[in-house]
Coordinates of C-alpha atoms in Angstrom, one line a residue:
Chain A
X1 CA -67.3 107.3 12.4
X2 CA -68.2 110.7 10.9
X3 CA -68.9 110.4 7.1
X4 CA -67.6 113.4 5.2
X5 CA -68.2 114.5 1.6
X6 CA -65.7 117.0 0.2
X7 CA -66.3 119.4 -2.7
X8 CA -63.5 120.8 -4.9
X9 CA -63.2 122.5 -8.3
X10 CA -61.8 121.1 -11.5
X11 CA -58.3 122.6 -10.7
X12 CA -57.9 120.8 -7.4
X13 CA -59.5 117.8 -8.9
X14 CA -56.6 117.5 -11.2
X15 CA -58.8 117.9 -14.3
X16 CA -57.3 121.2 -15.5
X17 CA -57.3 124.9 -15.2
X18 CA -59.4 127.6 -16.8
X19 CA -59.8 125.6 -20.0
X20 CA -61.6 122.8 -18.1
X21 CA -63.7 125.2 -15.9
X22 CA -66.9 124.1 -17.8
X23 CA -66.8 120.4 -16.6
X24 CA -70.0 119.1 -15.1
X25 CA -70.1 117.7 -11.6
X26 CA -68.7 114.3 -11.1
X27 CA -68.2 112.2 -8.0
X28 CA -65.2 110.1 -7.0
X29 CA -65.1 107.6 -4.1
X30 CA -62.6 108.6 -1.4
X31 CA -60.1 111.5 -1.4
X32 CA -58.8 113.7 -4.2
X33 CA -56.2 116.6 -4.1
X34 CA -56.6 118.7 -0.9
X35 CA -58.7 115.8 0.5
X36 CA -55.3 114.2 1.3
X37 CA -54.4 116.9 3.7
X38 CA -58.0 117.1 5.0
X39 CA -58.0 113.3 5.7
X40 CA -54.8 113.7 7.8
X41 CA -56.2 116.7 9.7
X42 CA -59.6 115.1 10.4
X43 CA -57.8 112.1 12.1
X44 CA -59.5 108.9 13.0
X45 CA -62.9 110.3 13.9
X46 CA -63.9 111.0 10.4
X47 CA -63.6 109.5 6.9
X48 CA -64.0 111.2 3.6
X49 CA -66.2 108.9 1.7
X50 CA -66.5 110.8 -1.5
X51 CA -65.3 113.9 -3.4
X52 CA -67.5 115.9 -5.7
X53 CA -65.7 117.8 -8.4
X54 CA -67.3 120.6 -10.5
X55 CA -65.9 123.2 -12.9
X56 CA -66.2 126.7 -11.6
X57 CA -67.6 128.2 -14.7
X58 CA -70.2 125.4 -15.1
X59 CA -71.3 125.9 -11.5
X60 CA -71.6 129.6 -11.7
X61 CA -73.3 129.7 -15.1
X62 CA -75.9 127.0 -14.1
X63 CA -76.2 127.7 -10.4
X64 CA -79.6 126.1 -9.9
X65 CA -79.1 123.1 -12.0
X66 CA -75.5 122.5 -10.8
X67 CA -76.6 122.9 -7.1
X68 CA -79.3 120.3 -7.6
X69 CA -76.9 117.9 -9.3
X70 CA -74.2 118.3 -6.6
X71 CA -76.9 118.0 -3.9
X72 CA -78.0 114.7 -5.3
X73 CA -74.5 113.3 -5.3
X74 CA -73.9 114.4 -1.7
X75 CA -77.2 112.9 -0.5
X76 CA -76.3 109.5 -2.1
X77 CA -73.4 109.2 0.3
X78 CA -75.4 110.0 3.4
X79 CA -72.7 112.1 5.0
X80 CA -72.7 113.6 8.5
X81 CA -70.5 116.5 7.5
X82 CA -69.8 118.5 4.3
X83 CA -66.7 120.4 3.6
X84 CA -66.0 122.6 0.5
X85 CA -62.8 124.1 -0.7
X86 CA -60.9 126.0 0.6
X87 CA -61.3 128.5 -2.2
X88 CA -58.8 131.1 -1.0
X89 CA -59.3 134.2 -3.2
X90 CA -60.8 132.4 -6.2
X91 CA -64.1 134.2 -6.7
X92 CA -66.1 131.7 -8.7
X93 CA -64.8 128.8 -6.6
X94 CA -65.8 130.8 -3.5
X95 CA -69.3 131.4 -4.8
X96 CA -69.6 127.7 -5.7
X97 CA -68.4 126.5 -2.2
X98 CA -70.7 129.0 -0.5
X99 CA -73.8 128.1 -2.6
X100 CA -73.4 124.4 -2.2
X101 CA -72.6 124.5 1.5
X102 CA -75.7 126.6 2.1
X103 CA -77.8 124.1 0.0
X104 CA -76.4 121.1 1.9
X105 CA -77.0 122.8 5.3
X106 CA -80.5 124.0 4.6
X107 CA -81.9 121.2 2.4
X108 CA -80.1 118.1 3.8
X109 CA -79.7 119.5 7.3
X110 CA -76.0 118.5 7.3
X111 CA -73.4 120.7 8.9
X112 CA -71.2 122.4 6.2
X113 CA -67.9 124.3 6.4
X114 CA -65.8 126.1 3.8
X115 CA -62.7 128.3 3.8
X116 CA -62.0 131.5 1.9
X117 CA -59.9 134.7 1.9
X118 CA -61.7 137.5 3.5
X119 CA -62.0 139.5 0.2
X120 CA -63.5 136.5 -1.7
X121 CA -66.9 137.6 -3.0
X122 CA -68.3 134.4 -1.6
X123 CA -67.6 135.7 1.9
X124 CA -70.0 138.6 1.8
X125 CA -72.6 136.4 0.0
X126 CA -72.6 133.6 2.5
X127 CA -71.0 134.6 5.8
X128 CA -74.4 135.1 7.4
X129 CA -75.5 131.6 6.5
X130 CA -72.3 129.6 7.0
X131 CA -69.1 129.1 9.0
X132 CA -66.4 130.2 6.6
X133 CA -62.8 129.7 7.9
X134 CA -60.5 132.6 7.1
X135 CA -57.6 131.6 4.9
X136 CA -54.7 133.2 3.1
X137 CA -55.4 134.6 -0.3
X138 CA -53.5 131.9 -2.3
X139 CA -53.2 128.1 -2.2
X140 CA -49.8 128.4 -0.5
X141 CA -51.9 128.9 2.6
X142 CA -53.3 125.3 2.4
X143 CA -51.1 124.1 5.2
X144 CA -52.7 126.6 7.7
X145 CA -56.2 126.4 6.2
X146 CA -56.8 122.7 6.3
X147 CA -56.3 122.0 10.1
X148 CA -58.5 125.1 10.9
X149 CA -61.3 123.8 8.7
X150 CA -61.0 120.3 10.0
X151 CA -61.1 121.4 13.6
X152 CA -64.2 123.6 13.2
X153 CA -65.9 121.0 11.0
X154 CA -65.5 118.2 13.6
X155 CA -66.9 120.4 16.3
X156 CA -70.0 121.2 14.1
X157 CA -70.4 117.5 13.3
X158 CA -70.3 116.5 16.9
X159 CA -72.8 119.3 17.7
X160 CA -70.3 121.0 20.1
X161 CA -70.9 124.7 20.9
X162 CA -69.0 127.0 18.7
X163 CA -67.1 130.0 20.2
X164 CA -66.5 133.5 18.9
X165 CA -65.0 133.9 15.4
X166 CA -61.5 134.9 16.7
X167 CA -61.3 131.7 18.9
X168 CA -62.5 129.3 16.2
X169 CA -60.9 130.9 13.2
X170 CA -64.1 131.6 11.1
X171 CA -65.0 134.9 9.6
X172 CA -67.4 137.1 11.7
X173 CA -71.0 136.3 10.7
X174 CA -72.6 139.4 12.2
X175 CA -74.3 137.4 15.0
X176 CA -74.4 138.9 18.5
X177 CA -74.4 136.7 21.6
X178 CA -75.0 137.7 25.3
X179 CA -72.1 136.9 27.6
X180 CA -71.4 137.7 31.2
X181 CA -68.3 139.9 32.1
X182 CA -67.0 140.5 35.6
X183 CA -66.7 144.3 35.1
X184 CA -69.7 146.4 34.0
X185 CA -69.8 148.1 30.6
X186 CA -69.1 151.6 31.7
X187 CA -65.9 150.5 33.4
X188 CA -64.8 148.5 30.4
X189 CA -65.4 151.4 28.2
X190 CA -63.4 153.8 30.3
X191 CA -60.6 151.2 30.5
X192 CA -60.5 151.1 26.7
X193 CA -60.5 154.9 26.5
X194 CA -57.6 155.1 28.9
X195 CA -55.7 152.5 27.0
X196 CA -56.4 154.4 23.8
X197 CA -55.2 157.7 25.3
X198 CA -52.0 156.0 26.4
X199 CA -51.5 154.5 23.0
X200 CA -51.8 151.0 24.3
X201 CA -53.4 148.0 22.5
X202 CA -57.1 147.4 23.2
X203 CA -59.8 145.4 21.6
X204 CA -63.2 146.9 20.9
X205 CA -66.3 144.9 21.9
X206 CA -68.2 146.3 19.0
X207 CA -66.3 146.8 15.8
X208 CA -67.9 149.4 13.6
X209 CA -69.2 147.8 10.4
X210 CA -67.3 148.8 7.3
X211 CA -69.7 149.4 4.5
X212 CA -67.1 151.0 2.2
X213 CA -69.7 153.5 1.1
X214 CA -68.5 155.9 -1.6
X215 CA -70.3 159.2 -1.6
X216 CA -71.6 160.0 -5.0
X217 CA -70.0 163.0 -6.8
X218 CA -72.2 166.0 -7.7
X219 CA -73.8 165.5 -11.1
X220 CA -71.9 166.7 -14.2
X221 CA -73.3 170.2 -14.9
X222 CA -73.2 170.1 -18.6
X223 CA -72.4 166.7 -20.1
X224 CA -72.5 168.2 -23.6
X225 CA -69.4 170.1 -22.8
X226 CA -67.7 167.5 -20.5
X227 CA -64.5 165.7 -21.2
X228 CA -65.3 162.0 -20.5
X229 CA -62.7 159.4 -19.8
X230 CA -62.9 155.6 -20.0
X231 CA -61.5 153.5 -17.1
X232 CA -61.9 149.7 -16.9
X233 CA -61.2 146.8 -14.6
X234 CA -61.9 144.5 -17.6
X235 CA -58.3 144.3 -18.7
X236 CA -58.6 145.8 -22.2
X237 CA -55.1 146.4 -23.6
X238 CA -53.5 147.0 -27.0
X239 CA -53.0 143.7 -28.7
X240 CA -50.0 141.8 -27.2
X241 CA -50.5 143.4 -23.7
X242 CA -47.3 145.6 -24.0
X243 CA -47.0 146.3 -20.2
X244 CA -47.7 142.7 -19.3
X245 CA -50.6 143.5 -17.0
X246 CA -51.3 140.3 -15.0
X247 CA -54.3 138.2 -15.9
X248 CA -55.2 138.2 -12.2
X249 CA -54.1 139.9 -8.9
X250 CA -52.9 142.8 -10.9
X251 CA -49.9 144.8 -9.5
X252 CA -50.2 147.6 -12.1
X253 CA -52.5 149.4 -14.5
X254 CA -52.0 150.7 -18.0
X255 CA -52.6 154.1 -19.6
X256 CA -53.1 154.0 -23.4
X257 CA -53.6 156.6 -26.1
X258 CA -56.7 156.3 -28.2
X259 CA -56.3 159.5 -30.2
X260 CA -57.8 158.8 -33.6
X261 CA -59.1 155.4 -32.5
X262 CA -62.8 155.0 -33.4
X263 CA -63.2 151.3 -32.9
X264 CA -61.4 148.6 -31.0
X265 CA -60.9 145.6 -33.3
X266 CA -59.7 142.0 -32.8
X267 CA -56.5 143.0 -34.6
X268 CA -55.7 146.0 -32.4
X269 CA -57.0 145.3 -28.9
X270 CA -57.7 142.3 -26.5
X271 CA -58.3 141.6 -22.9
X272 CA -55.6 140.6 -20.4
X273 CA -58.3 139.5 -17.9
X274 CA -58.3 135.9 -16.8
X275 CA -60.9 133.9 -15.0
X276 CA -63.7 134.2 -17.7
X277 CA -64.1 133.3 -21.3
X278 CA -62.5 136.1 -23.1
X279 CA -63.7 135.2 -26.6
X280 CA -66.3 138.0 -27.0
X281 CA -64.0 140.6 -25.4
X282 CA -61.2 139.6 -27.8
X283 CA -63.5 139.6 -30.9
X284 CA -64.6 143.2 -30.1
X285 CA -63.1 145.0 -27.1
X286 CA -65.7 147.7 -27.4
X287 CA -67.9 145.3 -25.6
X288 CA -65.9 146.0 -22.4
X289 CA -64.5 149.4 -23.2
X290 CA -67.1 151.2 -25.4
X291 CA -64.8 153.5 -27.4
X292 CA -67.0 153.1 -30.5
X293 CA -70.2 154.3 -28.8
X294 CA -68.4 157.2 -27.0
X295 CA -67.0 158.3 -30.4
X296 CA -70.5 158.4 -31.8
X297 CA -71.7 160.3 -28.8
X298 CA -68.8 162.7 -29.2
X299 CA -69.8 163.3 -32.9
X300 CA -73.5 163.7 -32.0
X301 CA -72.6 166.2 -29.4
X302 CA -74.1 164.1 -26.5
X303 CA -70.8 164.5 -24.7
X304 CA -68.1 167.2 -25.0
X305 CA -65.2 165.0 -25.9
X306 CA -63.7 161.6 -25.2
X307 CA -60.4 161.8 -23.2
X308 CA -57.3 160.9 -25.2
X309 CA -56.2 158.2 -22.7
X310 CA -57.9 155.3 -21.1
X311 CA -56.8 153.5 -17.9
X312 CA -57.1 149.8 -17.5
X313 CA -56.3 146.9 -15.2
X314 CA -57.7 143.5 -14.4
X315 CA -60.1 143.3 -11.5
X316 CA -59.7 139.5 -11.2
X317 CA -58.4 138.7 -7.7
X318 CA -56.9 142.2 -7.5
X319 CA -56.8 143.3 -3.9
X320 CA -58.9 146.2 -2.7
X321 CA -55.7 147.9 -1.5
X322 CA -54.1 147.8 -4.9
X323 CA -57.3 149.0 -6.6
X324 CA -57.5 152.0 -4.3
X325 CA -53.8 152.8 -4.9
X326 CA -54.2 152.7 -8.7
X327 CA -57.2 154.9 -8.7
X328 CA -55.7 157.4 -6.3
X329 CA -52.8 157.8 -8.7
X330 CA -54.6 158.1 -12.0
X331 CA -57.5 160.1 -10.6
X332 CA -55.0 162.9 -10.0
X333 CA -53.9 162.7 -13.6
X334 CA -57.5 162.7 -14.8
X335 CA -58.3 165.8 -12.8
X336 CA -55.1 167.5 -14.1
X337 CA -56.1 166.7 -17.6
X338 CA -59.5 168.4 -17.1
X339 CA -61.6 165.2 -17.2
X340 CA -65.0 165.9 -15.7
X341 CA -66.6 162.4 -15.8
X342 CA -65.4 158.8 -16.0
X343 CA -67.3 155.8 -17.4
X344 CA -66.0 152.8 -15.4
X345 CA -66.6 149.4 -16.9
X346 CA -65.8 145.9 -15.8
X347 CA -66.1 142.4 -17.4
Chain B
X1 CA -44.7 125.3 -8.9
X2 CA -47.0 125.0 -11.9
X3 CA -48.7 121.8 -12.8
X4 CA -46.7 121.0 -16.0
X5 CA -43.4 121.4 -14.1
X6 CA -44.6 119.1 -11.3
X7 CA -45.5 116.5 -13.9
X8 CA -42.0 116.9 -15.6
X9 CA -40.2 116.4 -12.2
X10 CA -42.4 113.4 -11.4
X11 CA -41.8 111.8 -14.9
X12 CA -38.0 112.4 -14.7
X13 CA -37.8 110.9 -11.2
X14 CA -39.6 107.8 -12.4
X15 CA -37.5 107.5 -15.5
X16 CA -34.1 108.1 -13.9
X17 CA -34.6 107.3 -10.2
X18 CA -34.9 109.8 -7.4
X19 CA -31.4 109.0 -6.3
X20 CA -30.0 110.1 -9.6
X21 CA -31.7 113.5 -9.6
X22 CA -31.1 117.0 -8.2
X23 CA -33.4 120.0 -8.8
X24 CA -31.7 123.3 -9.2
X25 CA -33.9 126.4 -8.6
X26 CA -33.5 129.9 -10.0
X27 CA -36.4 131.6 -8.2
X28 CA -35.9 135.2 -7.2
X29 CA -37.3 135.3 -3.6
X30 CA -37.1 133.1 -0.5
X31 CA -40.8 132.3 -0.2
X32 CA -41.3 130.9 -3.7
X33 CA -37.9 129.1 -3.5
X34 CA -39.1 127.5 -0.3
X35 CA -42.5 126.5 -1.8
X36 CA -40.8 125.0 -4.9
X37 CA -38.3 123.1 -2.8
X38 CA -41.1 121.8 -0.6
X39 CA -43.0 120.6 -3.7
X40 CA -40.1 118.4 -4.9
X41 CA -39.4 117.0 -1.5
X42 CA -42.4 116.8 0.8
X43 CA -45.0 117.2 -1.9
X44 CA -47.2 120.0 -3.4
X45 CA -48.2 122.1 -0.5
X46 CA -51.3 123.4 -2.4
X47 CA -52.5 119.8 -3.1
X48 CA -53.4 120.8 -6.7
X49 CA -50.8 119.2 -8.8
X50 CA -49.3 115.8 -9.7
X51 CA -47.0 116.0 -6.7
X52 CA -49.9 116.4 -4.2
X53 CA -49.3 113.7 -1.5
X54 CA -46.1 112.5 -3.4
X55 CA -43.0 113.0 -1.2
X56 CA -40.1 112.6 -3.7
X57 CA -37.5 113.8 -1.2
X58 CA -35.3 115.0 -4.1
X59 CA -32.0 116.8 -3.6
X60 CA -32.8 120.5 -4.2
X61 CA -30.6 123.5 -4.3
X62 CA -30.8 127.1 -5.3
X63 CA -28.2 128.0 -7.9
X64 CA -26.8 130.5 -5.5
X65 CA -25.9 127.6 -3.2
X66 CA -23.9 126.0 -6.0
X67 CA -21.7 129.0 -6.8
X68 CA -18.5 127.1 -5.9
X69 CA -19.5 124.2 -8.2
X70 CA -19.9 126.3 -11.3
X71 CA -17.3 127.8 -13.6
X72 CA -16.7 131.3 -12.3
X73 CA -17.0 133.0 -15.7
X74 CA -20.3 131.2 -16.5
X75 CA -21.7 132.0 -13.0
X76 CA -20.7 135.6 -13.2
X77 CA -22.3 135.9 -16.7
X78 CA -25.6 134.1 -15.8
X79 CA -26.1 134.8 -12.1
X80 CA -23.7 137.7 -11.2
X81 CA -26.3 140.4 -11.7
X82 CA -29.1 138.7 -9.9
X83 CA -26.8 137.8 -7.0
X84 CA -26.2 141.5 -6.4
X85 CA -29.9 142.5 -6.3
X86 CA -31.6 139.5 -4.6
X87 CA -31.5 138.5 -0.9
X88 CA -29.1 135.5 -1.4
X89 CA -28.9 134.7 2.3
X90 CA -32.6 134.5 2.8
X91 CA -33.1 132.3 -0.3
X92 CA -30.3 130.0 0.6
X93 CA -31.3 129.5 4.2
X94 CA -35.0 128.9 3.2
X95 CA -34.0 126.2 0.7
X96 CA -31.5 124.6 3.1
X97 CA -34.2 124.5 5.8
X98 CA -36.6 122.6 3.5
X99 CA -33.8 120.3 2.4
X100 CA -32.9 119.5 6.0
X101 CA -36.5 118.7 6.8
X102 CA -37.6 116.7 3.7
X103 CA -34.7 115.6 1.5
X104 CA -34.3 111.8 1.5
X105 CA -30.6 111.9 0.6
X106 CA -28.3 113.1 3.3
X107 CA -25.1 113.6 1.4

């Protein structure tokens, strides 16, 4: 019987949402939450002996300490396999799942698997170290994610050989393996080219890495004369969030007039951004969107002027596609309004 | 379906009995209607809430499916507008498919 320890966050552990994200790690015997589905998918070969639950904020704010605590709990149950998540597109949960899987794998020498949406920041941080099963971006993808994770996890626990990412369902780790093909490379390349010319489907053998590099703009020639705009993914909005910008996975951005505004106060502005403790941003939104400092710089002649409008959205879980779409739209407005430089701030 | 509502449905089903309950949905698109219907029949598909692993098998309908049961004036006032703009067939067929699979009460 393969002994499994499962790691989940406070939300899936039934402790609570964001307000409980600071709970310290605890361990419960047997299954909790998604462990029910995992148990069914693992079948009779494996048993989930314990579930470790930890708040996402606690883990991320105390990574070393929390890792050590969780590692101790895992070790006590002497498992043969460790599974974390799935975390879908939850950033801090993804980072927690990745960190703890890496620690279990490297320090306890136990196979570890997790699951995440491809855009989860945990993927880029840990894909080289771990098998991360690709999931949907929200918990509604649980039904598809769990069997895929269970299947790969059992293979790892039984020390079976693991195939290519596309066959096994994990995200590419950037590892190349030699394989034999019946046709030589030049012939395969020409076949691909012919298929491409005909407009037929073909699969590349070497996908070009996508670094998403943004070429820097030329420097601002004279910042003392430049019109500078503020743009933020930190969710600063006029108090009451008049356009109802979502606290995560934003589908829109806001444009707000700050003519005559010299200071963002707790009475006039706040953040709509979820997923972190907003206390300090709500007390003084200048901490995220520094209108006060830019007004000073405007007065002191360090910059030409502060643009009359700022643009804002929440970056929390917002897809890269949406972010690009927002920026493509308002960048045109900024150019039209004669803005020469943008200060982009986040949480 | 959010966690508080899952708790409410669970509490009501314990208080009044599953056989005496029906859940009426007002969701605006087929996927979320299906997920909500699944939550109150097969259990929470995200395994995060009080209905994780709890298959209540409740009767569940979208309000669009109950058009003939409702006073025409009230329906028109409350649902008429949304009926015009939403994909009624997709919503109804999704909820029916979940009900056929997981509802305990075949009446």
